[in-house]
Short mmCIF file of C-alpha atoms in Angstrom, two decimals:
data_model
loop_
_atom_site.label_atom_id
_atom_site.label_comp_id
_atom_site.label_asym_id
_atom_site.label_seq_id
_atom_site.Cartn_x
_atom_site.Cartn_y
_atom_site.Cartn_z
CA UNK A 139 9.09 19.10 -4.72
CA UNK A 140 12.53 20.19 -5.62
CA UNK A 141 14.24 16.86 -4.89
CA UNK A 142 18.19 17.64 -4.02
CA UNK A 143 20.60 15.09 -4.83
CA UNK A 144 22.74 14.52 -1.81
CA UNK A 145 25.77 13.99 -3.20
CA UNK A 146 25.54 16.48 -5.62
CA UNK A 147 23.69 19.68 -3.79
CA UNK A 148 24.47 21.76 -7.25
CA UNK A 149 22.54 19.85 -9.66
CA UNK A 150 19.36 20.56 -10.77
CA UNK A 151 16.39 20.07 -8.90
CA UNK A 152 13.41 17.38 -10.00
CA UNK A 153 10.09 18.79 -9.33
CA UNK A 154 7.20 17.21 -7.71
CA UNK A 155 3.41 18.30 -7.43
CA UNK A 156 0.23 17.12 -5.20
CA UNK A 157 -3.60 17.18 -6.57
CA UNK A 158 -6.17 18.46 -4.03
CA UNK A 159 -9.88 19.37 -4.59
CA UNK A 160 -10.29 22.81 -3.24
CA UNK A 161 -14.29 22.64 -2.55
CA UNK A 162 -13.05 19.74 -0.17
CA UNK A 163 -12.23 20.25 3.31
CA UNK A 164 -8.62 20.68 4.50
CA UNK A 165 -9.51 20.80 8.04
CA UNK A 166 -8.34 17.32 9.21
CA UNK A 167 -11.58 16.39 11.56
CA UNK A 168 -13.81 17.83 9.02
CA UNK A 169 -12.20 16.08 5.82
CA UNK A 170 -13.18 12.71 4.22
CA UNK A 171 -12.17 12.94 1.14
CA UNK A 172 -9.50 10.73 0.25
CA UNK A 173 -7.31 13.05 -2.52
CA UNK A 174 -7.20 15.84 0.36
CA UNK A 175 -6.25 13.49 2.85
CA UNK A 176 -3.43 12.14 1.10
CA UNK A 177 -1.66 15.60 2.32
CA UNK A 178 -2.37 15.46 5.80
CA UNK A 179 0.19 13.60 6.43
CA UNK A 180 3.37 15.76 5.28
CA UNK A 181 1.58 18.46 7.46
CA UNK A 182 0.32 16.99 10.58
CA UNK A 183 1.30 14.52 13.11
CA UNK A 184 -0.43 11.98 16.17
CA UNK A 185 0.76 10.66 19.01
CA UNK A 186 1.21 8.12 16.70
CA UNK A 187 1.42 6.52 13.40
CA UNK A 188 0.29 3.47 12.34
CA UNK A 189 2.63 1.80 9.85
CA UNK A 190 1.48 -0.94 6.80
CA UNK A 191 1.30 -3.80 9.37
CA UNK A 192 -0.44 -2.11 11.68
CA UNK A 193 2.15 -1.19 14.34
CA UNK A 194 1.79 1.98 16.40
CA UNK A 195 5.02 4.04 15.98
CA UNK A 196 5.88 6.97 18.55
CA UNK A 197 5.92 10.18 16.85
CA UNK A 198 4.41 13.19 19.10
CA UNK A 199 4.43 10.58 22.38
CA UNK A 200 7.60 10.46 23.91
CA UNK A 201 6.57 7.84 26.25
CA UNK A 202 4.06 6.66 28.13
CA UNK A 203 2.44 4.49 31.11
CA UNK A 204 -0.81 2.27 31.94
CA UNK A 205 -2.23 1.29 34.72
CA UNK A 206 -2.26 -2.72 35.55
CA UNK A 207 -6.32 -2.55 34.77
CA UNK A 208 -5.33 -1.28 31.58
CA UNK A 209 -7.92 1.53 31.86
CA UNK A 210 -5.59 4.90 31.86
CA UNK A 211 -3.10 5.67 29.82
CA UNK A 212 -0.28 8.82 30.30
CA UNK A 213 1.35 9.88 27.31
CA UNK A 214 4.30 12.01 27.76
CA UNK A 215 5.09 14.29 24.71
CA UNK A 216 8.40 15.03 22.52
CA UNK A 217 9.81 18.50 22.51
CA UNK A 218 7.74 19.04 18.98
CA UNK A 219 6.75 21.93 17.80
CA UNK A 220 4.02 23.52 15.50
CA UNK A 221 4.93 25.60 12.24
CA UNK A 222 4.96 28.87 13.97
CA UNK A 223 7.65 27.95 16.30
CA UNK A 224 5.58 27.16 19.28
CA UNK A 225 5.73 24.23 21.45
CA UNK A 226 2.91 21.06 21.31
CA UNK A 227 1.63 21.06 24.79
CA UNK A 228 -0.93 18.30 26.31
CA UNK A 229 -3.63 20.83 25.95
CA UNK A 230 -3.16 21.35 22.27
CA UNK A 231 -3.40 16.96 21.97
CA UNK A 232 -6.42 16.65 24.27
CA UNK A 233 -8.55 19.62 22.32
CA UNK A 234 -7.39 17.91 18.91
CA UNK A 235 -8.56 14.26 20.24
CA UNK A 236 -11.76 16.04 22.02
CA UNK A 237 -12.44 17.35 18.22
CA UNK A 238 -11.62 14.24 16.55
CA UNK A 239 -13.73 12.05 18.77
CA UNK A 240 -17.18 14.13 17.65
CA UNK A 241 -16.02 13.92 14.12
CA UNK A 242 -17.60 11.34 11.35
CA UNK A 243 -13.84 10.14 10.30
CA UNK A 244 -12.58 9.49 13.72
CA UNK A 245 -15.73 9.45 16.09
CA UNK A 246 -16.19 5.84 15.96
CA UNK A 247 -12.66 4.94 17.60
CA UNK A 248 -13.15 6.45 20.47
CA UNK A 249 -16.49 5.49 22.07
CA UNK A 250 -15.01 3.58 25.15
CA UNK A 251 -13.30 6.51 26.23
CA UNK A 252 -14.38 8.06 29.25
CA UNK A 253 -12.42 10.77 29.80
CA UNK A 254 -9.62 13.06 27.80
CA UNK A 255 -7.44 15.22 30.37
CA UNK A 256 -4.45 17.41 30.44
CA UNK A 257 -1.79 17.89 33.29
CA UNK A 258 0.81 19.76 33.21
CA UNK A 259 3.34 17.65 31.28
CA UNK A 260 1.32 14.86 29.88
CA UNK A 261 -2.51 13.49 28.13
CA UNK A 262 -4.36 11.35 30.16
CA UNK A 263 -6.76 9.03 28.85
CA UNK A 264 -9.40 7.18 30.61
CA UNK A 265 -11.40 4.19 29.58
CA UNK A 266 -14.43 2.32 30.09
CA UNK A 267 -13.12 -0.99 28.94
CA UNK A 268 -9.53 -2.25 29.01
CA UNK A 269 -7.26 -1.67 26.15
CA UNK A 270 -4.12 -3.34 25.07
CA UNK A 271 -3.26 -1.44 22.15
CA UNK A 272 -5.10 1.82 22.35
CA UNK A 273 -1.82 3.76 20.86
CA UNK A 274 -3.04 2.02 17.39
CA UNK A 275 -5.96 4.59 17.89
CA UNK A 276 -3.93 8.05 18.45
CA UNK A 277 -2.81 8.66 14.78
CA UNK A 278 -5.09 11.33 14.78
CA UNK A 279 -3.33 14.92 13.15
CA UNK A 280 -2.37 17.30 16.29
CA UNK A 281 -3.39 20.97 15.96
CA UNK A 282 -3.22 24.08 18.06
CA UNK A 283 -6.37 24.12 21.09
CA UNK A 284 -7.55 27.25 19.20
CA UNK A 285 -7.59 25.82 15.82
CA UNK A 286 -9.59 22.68 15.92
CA UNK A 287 -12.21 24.47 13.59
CA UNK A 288 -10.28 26.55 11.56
CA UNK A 289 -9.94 25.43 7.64
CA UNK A 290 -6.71 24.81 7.22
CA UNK A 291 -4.67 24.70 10.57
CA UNK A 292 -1.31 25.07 11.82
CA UNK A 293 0.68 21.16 12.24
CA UNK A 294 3.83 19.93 13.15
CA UNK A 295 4.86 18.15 10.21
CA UNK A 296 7.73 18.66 7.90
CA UNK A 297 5.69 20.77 5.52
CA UNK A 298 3.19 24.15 6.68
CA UNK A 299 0.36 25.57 3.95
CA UNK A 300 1.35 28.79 2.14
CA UNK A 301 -0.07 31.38 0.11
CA UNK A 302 2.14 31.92 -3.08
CA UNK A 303 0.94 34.30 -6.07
CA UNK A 304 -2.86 33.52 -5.28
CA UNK A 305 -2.36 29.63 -5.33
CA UNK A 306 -1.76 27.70 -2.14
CA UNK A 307 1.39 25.49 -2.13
CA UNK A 308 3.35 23.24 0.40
CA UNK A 309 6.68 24.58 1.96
CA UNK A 310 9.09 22.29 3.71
CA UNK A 311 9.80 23.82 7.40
CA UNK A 312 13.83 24.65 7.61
CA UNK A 313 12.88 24.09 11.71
CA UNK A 314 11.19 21.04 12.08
CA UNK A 315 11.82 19.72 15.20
CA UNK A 316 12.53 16.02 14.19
CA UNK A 317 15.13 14.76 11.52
CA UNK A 318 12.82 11.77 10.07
CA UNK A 319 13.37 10.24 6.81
CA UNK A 320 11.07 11.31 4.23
CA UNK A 321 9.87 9.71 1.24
CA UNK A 322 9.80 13.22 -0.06
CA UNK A 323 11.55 15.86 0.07
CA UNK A 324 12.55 19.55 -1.03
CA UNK A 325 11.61 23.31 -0.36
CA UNK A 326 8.07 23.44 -2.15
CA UNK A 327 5.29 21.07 -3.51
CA UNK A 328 2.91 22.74 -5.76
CA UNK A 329 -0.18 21.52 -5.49
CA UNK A 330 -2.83 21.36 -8.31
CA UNK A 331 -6.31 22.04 -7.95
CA UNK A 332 -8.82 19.61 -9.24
CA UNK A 333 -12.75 18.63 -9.54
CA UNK A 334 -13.08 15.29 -11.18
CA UNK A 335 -10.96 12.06 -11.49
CA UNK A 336 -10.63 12.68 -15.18
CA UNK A 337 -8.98 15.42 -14.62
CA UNK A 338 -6.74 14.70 -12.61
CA UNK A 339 -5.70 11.74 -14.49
CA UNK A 340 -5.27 14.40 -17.82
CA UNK A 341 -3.47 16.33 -15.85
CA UNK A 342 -0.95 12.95 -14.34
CA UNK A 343 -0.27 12.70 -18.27
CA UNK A 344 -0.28 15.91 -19.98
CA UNK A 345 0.60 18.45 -17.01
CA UNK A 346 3.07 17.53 -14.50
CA UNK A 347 1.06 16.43 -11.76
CA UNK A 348 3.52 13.55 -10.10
CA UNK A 349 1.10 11.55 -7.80
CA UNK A 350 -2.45 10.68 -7.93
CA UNK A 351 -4.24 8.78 -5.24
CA UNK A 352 -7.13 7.44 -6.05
CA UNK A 353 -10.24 4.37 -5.09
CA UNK A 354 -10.38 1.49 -7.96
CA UNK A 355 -13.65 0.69 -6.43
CA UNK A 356 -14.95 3.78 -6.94
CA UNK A 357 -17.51 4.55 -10.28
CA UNK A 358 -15.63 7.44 -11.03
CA UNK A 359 -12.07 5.71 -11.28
CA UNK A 360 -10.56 6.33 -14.54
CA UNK A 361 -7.80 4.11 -16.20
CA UNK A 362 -4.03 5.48 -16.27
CA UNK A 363 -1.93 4.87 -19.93
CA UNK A 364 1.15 6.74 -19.41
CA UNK A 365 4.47 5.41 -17.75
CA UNK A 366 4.03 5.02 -14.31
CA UNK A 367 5.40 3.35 -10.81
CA UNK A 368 2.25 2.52 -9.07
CA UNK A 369 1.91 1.33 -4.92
CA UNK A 370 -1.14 0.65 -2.61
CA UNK A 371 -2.33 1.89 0.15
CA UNK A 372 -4.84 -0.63 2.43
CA UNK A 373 -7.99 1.87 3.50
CA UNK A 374 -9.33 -0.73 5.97
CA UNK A 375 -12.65 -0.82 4.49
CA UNK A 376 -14.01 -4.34 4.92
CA UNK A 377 -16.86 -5.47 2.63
CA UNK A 378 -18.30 -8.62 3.76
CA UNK A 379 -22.52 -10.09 3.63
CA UNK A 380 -24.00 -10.38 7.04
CA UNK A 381 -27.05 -12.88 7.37
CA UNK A 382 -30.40 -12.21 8.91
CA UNK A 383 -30.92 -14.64 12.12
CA UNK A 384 -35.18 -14.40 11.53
CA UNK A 385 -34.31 -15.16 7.45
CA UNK A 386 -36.08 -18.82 7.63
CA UNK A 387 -32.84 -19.32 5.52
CA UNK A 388 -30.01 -18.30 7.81
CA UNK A 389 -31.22 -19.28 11.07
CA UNK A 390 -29.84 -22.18 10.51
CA UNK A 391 -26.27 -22.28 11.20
CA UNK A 392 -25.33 -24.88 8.94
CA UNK A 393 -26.49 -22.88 6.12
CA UNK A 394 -24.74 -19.90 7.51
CA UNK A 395 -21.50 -21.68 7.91
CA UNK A 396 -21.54 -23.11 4.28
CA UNK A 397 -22.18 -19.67 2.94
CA UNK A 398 -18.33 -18.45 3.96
CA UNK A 399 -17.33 -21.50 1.69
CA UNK A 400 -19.34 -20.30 -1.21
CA UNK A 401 -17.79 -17.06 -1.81
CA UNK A 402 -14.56 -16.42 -4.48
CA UNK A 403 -13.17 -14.03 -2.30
CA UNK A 404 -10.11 -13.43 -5.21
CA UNK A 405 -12.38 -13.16 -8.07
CA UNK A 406 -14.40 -10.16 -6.46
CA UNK A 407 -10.89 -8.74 -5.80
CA UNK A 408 -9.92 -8.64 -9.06
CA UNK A 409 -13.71 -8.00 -10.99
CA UNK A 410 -14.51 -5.49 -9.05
CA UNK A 411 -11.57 -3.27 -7.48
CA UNK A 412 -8.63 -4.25 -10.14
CA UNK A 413 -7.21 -5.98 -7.58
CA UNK A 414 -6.63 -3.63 -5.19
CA UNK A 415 -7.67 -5.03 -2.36
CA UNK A 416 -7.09 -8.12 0.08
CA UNK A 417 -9.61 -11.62 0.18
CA UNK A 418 -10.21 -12.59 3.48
CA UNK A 419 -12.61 -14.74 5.27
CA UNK A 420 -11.85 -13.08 8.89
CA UNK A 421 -13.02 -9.89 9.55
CA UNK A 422 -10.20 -8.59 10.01
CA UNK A 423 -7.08 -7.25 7.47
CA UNK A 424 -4.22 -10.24 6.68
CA UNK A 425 -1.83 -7.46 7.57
CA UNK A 426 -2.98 -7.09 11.34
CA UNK A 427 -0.17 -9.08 13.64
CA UNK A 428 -2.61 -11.17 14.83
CA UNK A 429 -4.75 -12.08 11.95
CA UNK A 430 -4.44 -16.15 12.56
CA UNK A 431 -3.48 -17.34 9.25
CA UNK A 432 -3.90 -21.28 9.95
CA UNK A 433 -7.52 -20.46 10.81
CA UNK A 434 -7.91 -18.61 8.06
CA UNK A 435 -6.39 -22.02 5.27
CA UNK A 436 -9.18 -23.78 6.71
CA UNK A 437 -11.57 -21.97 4.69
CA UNK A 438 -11.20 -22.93 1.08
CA UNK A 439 -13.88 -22.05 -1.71
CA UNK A 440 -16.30 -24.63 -2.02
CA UNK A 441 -19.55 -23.83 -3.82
CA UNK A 442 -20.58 -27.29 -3.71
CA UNK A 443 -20.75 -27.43 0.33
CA UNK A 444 -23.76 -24.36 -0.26
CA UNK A 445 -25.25 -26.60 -2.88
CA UNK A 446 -25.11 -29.60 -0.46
CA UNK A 447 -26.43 -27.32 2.60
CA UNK A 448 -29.18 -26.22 0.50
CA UNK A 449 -29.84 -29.77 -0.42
CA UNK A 450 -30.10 -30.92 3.03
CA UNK A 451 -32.79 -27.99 3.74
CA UNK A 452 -34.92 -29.12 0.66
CA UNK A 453 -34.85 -25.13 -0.47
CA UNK A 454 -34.50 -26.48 -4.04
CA UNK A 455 -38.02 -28.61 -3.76
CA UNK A 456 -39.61 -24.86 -3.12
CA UNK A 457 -40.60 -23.12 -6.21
CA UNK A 458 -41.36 -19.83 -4.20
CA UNK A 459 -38.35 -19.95 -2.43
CA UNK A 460 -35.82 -16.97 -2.65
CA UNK A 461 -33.28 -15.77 -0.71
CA UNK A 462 -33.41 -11.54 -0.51
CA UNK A 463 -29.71 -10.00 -0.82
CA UNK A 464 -30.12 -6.50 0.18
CA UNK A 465 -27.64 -3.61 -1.30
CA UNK A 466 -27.69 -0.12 -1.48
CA UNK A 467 -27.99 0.35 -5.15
CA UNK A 468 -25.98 4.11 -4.59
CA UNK A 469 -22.82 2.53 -4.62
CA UNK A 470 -22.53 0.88 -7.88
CA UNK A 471 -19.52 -1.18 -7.05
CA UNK A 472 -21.56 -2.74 -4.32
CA UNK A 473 -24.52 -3.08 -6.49
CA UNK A 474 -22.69 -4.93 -9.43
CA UNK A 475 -21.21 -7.14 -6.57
CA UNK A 476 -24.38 -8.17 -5.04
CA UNK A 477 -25.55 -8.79 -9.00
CA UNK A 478 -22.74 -11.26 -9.35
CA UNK A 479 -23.33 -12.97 -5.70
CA UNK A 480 -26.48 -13.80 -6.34
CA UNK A 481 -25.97 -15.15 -9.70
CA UNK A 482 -23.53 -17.34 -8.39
CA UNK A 483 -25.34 -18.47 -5.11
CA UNK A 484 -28.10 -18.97 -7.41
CA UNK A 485 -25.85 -21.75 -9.18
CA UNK A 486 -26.64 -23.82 -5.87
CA UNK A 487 -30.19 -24.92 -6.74
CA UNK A 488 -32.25 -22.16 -4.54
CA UNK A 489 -32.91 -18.52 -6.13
CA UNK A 490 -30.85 -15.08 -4.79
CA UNK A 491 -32.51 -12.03 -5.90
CA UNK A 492 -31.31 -8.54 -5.14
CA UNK A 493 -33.24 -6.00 -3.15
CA UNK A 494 -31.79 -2.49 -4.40
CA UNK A 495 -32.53 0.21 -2.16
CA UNK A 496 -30.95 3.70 -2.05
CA UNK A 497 -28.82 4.79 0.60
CA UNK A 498 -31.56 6.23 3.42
CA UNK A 499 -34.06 3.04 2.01
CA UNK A 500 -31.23 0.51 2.58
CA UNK A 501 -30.77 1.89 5.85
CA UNK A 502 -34.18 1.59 7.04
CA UNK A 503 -34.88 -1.95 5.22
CA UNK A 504 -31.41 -3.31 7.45
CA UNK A 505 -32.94 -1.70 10.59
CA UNK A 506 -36.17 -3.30 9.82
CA UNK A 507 -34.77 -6.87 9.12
CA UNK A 508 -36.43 -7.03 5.46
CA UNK A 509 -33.47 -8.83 4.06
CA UNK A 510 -32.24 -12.60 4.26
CA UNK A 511 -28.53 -11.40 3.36
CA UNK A 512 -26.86 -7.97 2.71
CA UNK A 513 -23.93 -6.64 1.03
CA UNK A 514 -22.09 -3.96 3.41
CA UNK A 515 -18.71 -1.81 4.03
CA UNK A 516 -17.62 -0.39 7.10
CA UNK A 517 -14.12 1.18 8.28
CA UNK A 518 -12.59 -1.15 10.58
CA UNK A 519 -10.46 1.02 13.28
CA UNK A 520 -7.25 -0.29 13.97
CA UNK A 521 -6.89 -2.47 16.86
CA UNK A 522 -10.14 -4.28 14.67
CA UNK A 523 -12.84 -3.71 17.37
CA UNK A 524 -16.02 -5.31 15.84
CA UNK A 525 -17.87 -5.00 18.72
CA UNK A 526 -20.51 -2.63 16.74
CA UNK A 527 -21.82 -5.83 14.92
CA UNK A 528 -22.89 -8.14 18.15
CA UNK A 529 -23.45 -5.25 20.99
CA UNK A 530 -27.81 -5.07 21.29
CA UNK A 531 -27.28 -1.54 20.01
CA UNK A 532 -24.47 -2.01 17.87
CA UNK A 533 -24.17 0.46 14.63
CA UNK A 534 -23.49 -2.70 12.20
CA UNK A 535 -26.07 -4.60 14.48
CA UNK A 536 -28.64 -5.81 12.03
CA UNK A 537 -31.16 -8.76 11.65
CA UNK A 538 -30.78 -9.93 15.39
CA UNK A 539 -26.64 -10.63 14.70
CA UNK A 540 -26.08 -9.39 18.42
CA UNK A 541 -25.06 -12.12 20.23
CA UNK A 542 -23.40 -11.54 24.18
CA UNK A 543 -20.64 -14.23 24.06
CA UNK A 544 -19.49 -12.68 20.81
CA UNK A 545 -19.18 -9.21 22.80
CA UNK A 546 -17.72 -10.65 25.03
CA UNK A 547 -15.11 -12.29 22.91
CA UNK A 548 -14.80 -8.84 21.59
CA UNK A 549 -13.84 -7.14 24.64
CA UNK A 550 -11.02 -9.62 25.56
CA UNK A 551 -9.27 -9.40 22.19
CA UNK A 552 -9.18 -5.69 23.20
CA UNK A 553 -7.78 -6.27 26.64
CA UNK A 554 -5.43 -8.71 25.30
CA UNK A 555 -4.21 -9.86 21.95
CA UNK A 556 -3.81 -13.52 22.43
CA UNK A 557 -7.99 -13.73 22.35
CA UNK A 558 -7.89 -12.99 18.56
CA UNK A 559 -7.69 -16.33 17.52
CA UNK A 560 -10.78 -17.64 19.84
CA UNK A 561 -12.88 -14.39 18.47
CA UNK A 562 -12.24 -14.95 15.03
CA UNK A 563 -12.69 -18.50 15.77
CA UNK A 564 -16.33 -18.15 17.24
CA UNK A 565 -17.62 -15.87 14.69
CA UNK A 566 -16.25 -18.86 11.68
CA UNK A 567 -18.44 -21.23 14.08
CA UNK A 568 -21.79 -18.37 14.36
CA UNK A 569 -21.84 -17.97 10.66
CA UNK A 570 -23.78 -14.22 10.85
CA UNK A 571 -20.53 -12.49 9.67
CA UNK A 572 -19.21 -13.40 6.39
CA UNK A 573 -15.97 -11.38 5.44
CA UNK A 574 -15.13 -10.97 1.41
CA UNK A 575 -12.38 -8.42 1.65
CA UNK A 576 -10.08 -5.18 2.76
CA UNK A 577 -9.99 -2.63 -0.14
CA UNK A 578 -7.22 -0.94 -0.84
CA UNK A 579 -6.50 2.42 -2.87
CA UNK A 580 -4.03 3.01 -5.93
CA UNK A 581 -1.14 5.16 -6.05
CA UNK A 582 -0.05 6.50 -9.58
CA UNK A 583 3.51 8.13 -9.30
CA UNK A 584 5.38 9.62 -12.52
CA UNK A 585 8.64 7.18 -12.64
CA UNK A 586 11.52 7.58 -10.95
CA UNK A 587 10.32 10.15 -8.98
CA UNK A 588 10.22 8.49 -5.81
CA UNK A 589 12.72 5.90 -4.63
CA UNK A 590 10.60 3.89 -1.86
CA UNK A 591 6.90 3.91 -0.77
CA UNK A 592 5.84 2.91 2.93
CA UNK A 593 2.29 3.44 2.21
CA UNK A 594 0.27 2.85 5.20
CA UNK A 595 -3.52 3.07 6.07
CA UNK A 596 -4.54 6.52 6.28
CA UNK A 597 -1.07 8.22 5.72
CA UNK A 598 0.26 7.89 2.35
CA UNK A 599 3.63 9.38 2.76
CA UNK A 600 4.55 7.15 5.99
CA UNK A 601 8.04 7.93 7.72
CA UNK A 602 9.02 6.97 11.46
CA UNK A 603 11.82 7.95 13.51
CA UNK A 604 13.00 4.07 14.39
CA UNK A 605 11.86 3.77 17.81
CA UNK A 606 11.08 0.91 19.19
CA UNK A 607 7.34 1.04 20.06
CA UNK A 608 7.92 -1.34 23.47
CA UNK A 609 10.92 0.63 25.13
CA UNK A 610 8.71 3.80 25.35
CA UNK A 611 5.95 1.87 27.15
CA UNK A 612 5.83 1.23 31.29
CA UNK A 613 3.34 -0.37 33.33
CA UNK A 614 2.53 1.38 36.24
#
């Protein structure tokens, strides 16, 4: 980016360039990788964005209404429009959310809704359940109705895709139709093409390129030795072991419970994703406004309540005995993980061994139940709906964990906030869920290129306009 100097328009401009993979998607239903996506956000915009602590600030949505069963929502829109100078009407948002609910990245969110609708001056939404805080949902990138598909299509962000001298570049729009402050800024980003990690890391150092996002817990991550300012960016994965209720282990609940004790949450933090990444013994991230932080003190690492638990069981009078942790041995991060856990739970008395299954074995060994423990990661959405892990046909569902007063408990933190704290409770006291962490990526940016970072889950290069998410809201 040619960064201007505001109180000196005449001198010289810094410059600023973007890595993206080019045999990655840049369609924004269609793309999952996370270098690609880091763009997304200077081109596109949602109803909404979702800022660091997970607060849904207006950006397309003007204002908007629900009815007192919390089941419809009416979003009216801004005056916004796309890169080509036309307007963003409710039939371009409902298309985009139709596209984005049959998509793998944002499918998931949307399963209680029943209905997406346009009128002629506002989105409709209707649900099957009540929602609360279903704007924390509706970050999702508007496009034109006729462009859901296409590769790269129009938005009506601050920047539009152009072809420049057979390379493709970013341009900042001279029309935008909002004044936000960016945490970039300037005509044109170049962007670099790239195909491996190393690579883009050479070129970080050697060539120019300013910012690099990239996943510490990934195998390909590659270490960084020049000068740099670097930020994170919370993805939202959770990784956390889940117990089998048949294991003739961890139907007992005492065991279960003592197992959330056992765990150094900060130590796999820093061993195996440099850090980057939040402990946490809810399942849930620390940053969400209604993680409950005094429930969460009360569990402190304490190997020795396992050891006693397994004690108590007589597991360590059983030569035989040994627990199975199951992992899927294609993501090595995972698989090093489990490694460690059961050497450590081992350290109690009773044996851990590690059942390391590829990716479509794993898969059919959790939906069998051949596992006493196992070592997942799922994206949490949002407003931190884990009703997938104790609905009967929950995705996350595995080794009998779905439990109807847990659902339940799930469905009024959804409806209303102030149930958190009894949810998260409840699932402490059931013991099947056992929460180790929220990863986080890295940001590498050359210094003193950028002044501040807002990085927030999925959009790297947050801005708002400062409007107060509760003034735009009215109950009908």
């Amino acid at each position: 980016i040619d960064i201007v100097n505001p109180e000196d328009e005449n001198k010289q401009p810094d410059t600023l360039s973007l890595a993206y993979y080019q045999n990655q998607p840049m369609n924004p239903y269609q793309c999952n990788d996370f270098t690609n996506r880091a763009l997304l956000t200077l081109i596109y915009q949602g109803l909404f964005f979702v800022d660091r602590n997970y607060t849904a600030e207006p950006i397309l949505c003007r204002s908007f209404t629900v009815t007192g069963d919390q089941k419809t929502y009416t979003f009216y829109l801004e005056q916004a429009t796309f890169s080509d100078g036309t307007a963003v009407t409710p039939k371009d948002v409902t298309a985009s959310l139709k596209a984005a609910s049959t998509s793998a990245y944002y499918g998931g969110r949307f399963s209680r809704v029943e209905k997406f609708s346009a009128t002629e001056d506002a989105v409709v939404i209707t649900l099957t359940t009540p929602y609360e805080n279903l704007p924390l949902l509706l970050d999702v990138p508007i496009v034109p109705q006729g462009q859901v598909e296409k590769a790269r299509p129009l938005g009506s962000g601050p920047y539009v895709y152009e072809e420049y001298e057979g390379a493709l570049r970013l341009r900042r729009r001279t029309d935008w139709w909002c004044s936000a402050q960016l945490p970039v800024n300037g005509k044109i980003i170049t962007l670099m093409e790239g195909s491996t990690t190393t690579q883009l890391r050479d070129a970080f150092e050697f060539s120019g390129l300013s910012i690099v996002c990239t996943d510490p817990g990934s195998e390909s991550y590659v270490d960084f030795h020049s000068d740099y300012e670097l930020w994170d960016c919370e993805t939202g994965v959770l990784v956390y072991l889940a117990c089998n209720d048949d294991s003739p282990f961890f139907s007992d609940k005492t065991l279960r419970q003592a197992l959330t004790c056992a765990i150094d949450r900060s130590e796999l933090v820093e061993t195996f994703y440099r850090g980057f990444g939040y402990s946490t013994c809810l399942p849930a991230s620390p940053n969400f406004p209604y993680y409950p932080q005094a429930l969460a003190r009360e569990i402190v690492y304490n190997p020795e309540k396992f050891t006693a638990a397994i004690t108590a069981q007589k597991l360590q009078e059983e030569e035989q005995t040994a627990i199975v942790l199951l992992v899927n041995k294609d993501d090595h991060t995972r698989l090093r993980m489990a490694r460690h856990i059961a050497d450590s739970l081992s350290r109690s008395g009773v044996k851990v061994t590690t059942s390391e299954l590829a990716a479509a074995d794993y898969l059919a060994a959790l939906e069998k139940g051949e596992f006493d423990l196992y070592l997942g990661q799922t994206k949490l959405s949002a407003n931190m709906d884990l009703s997938a892990f104790f609905a009967k046909d929950g995705a996350l569902c595995f080794g009998d964990m779905d439990d109807a007063m847990l659902h339940d408990l799930c469905q009024e933190a959804l409806a209303n906030s102030g149930n958190y704290y009894t949810l998260y409770r409840e699932i402490l006291e059931n013991g099947m869920l056992c929460p180790l962490l929220v990863r986080s990526s890295a940001i590498f940016v050359q210094r003193g290129m950028l002044t501040d970072l807002s990085a927030a889950r999925d959009n790297i290069f947050y801005y708002d306009f400062g409007t107060d998410p509760d003034s735009i809201k009215t109950m009908e």
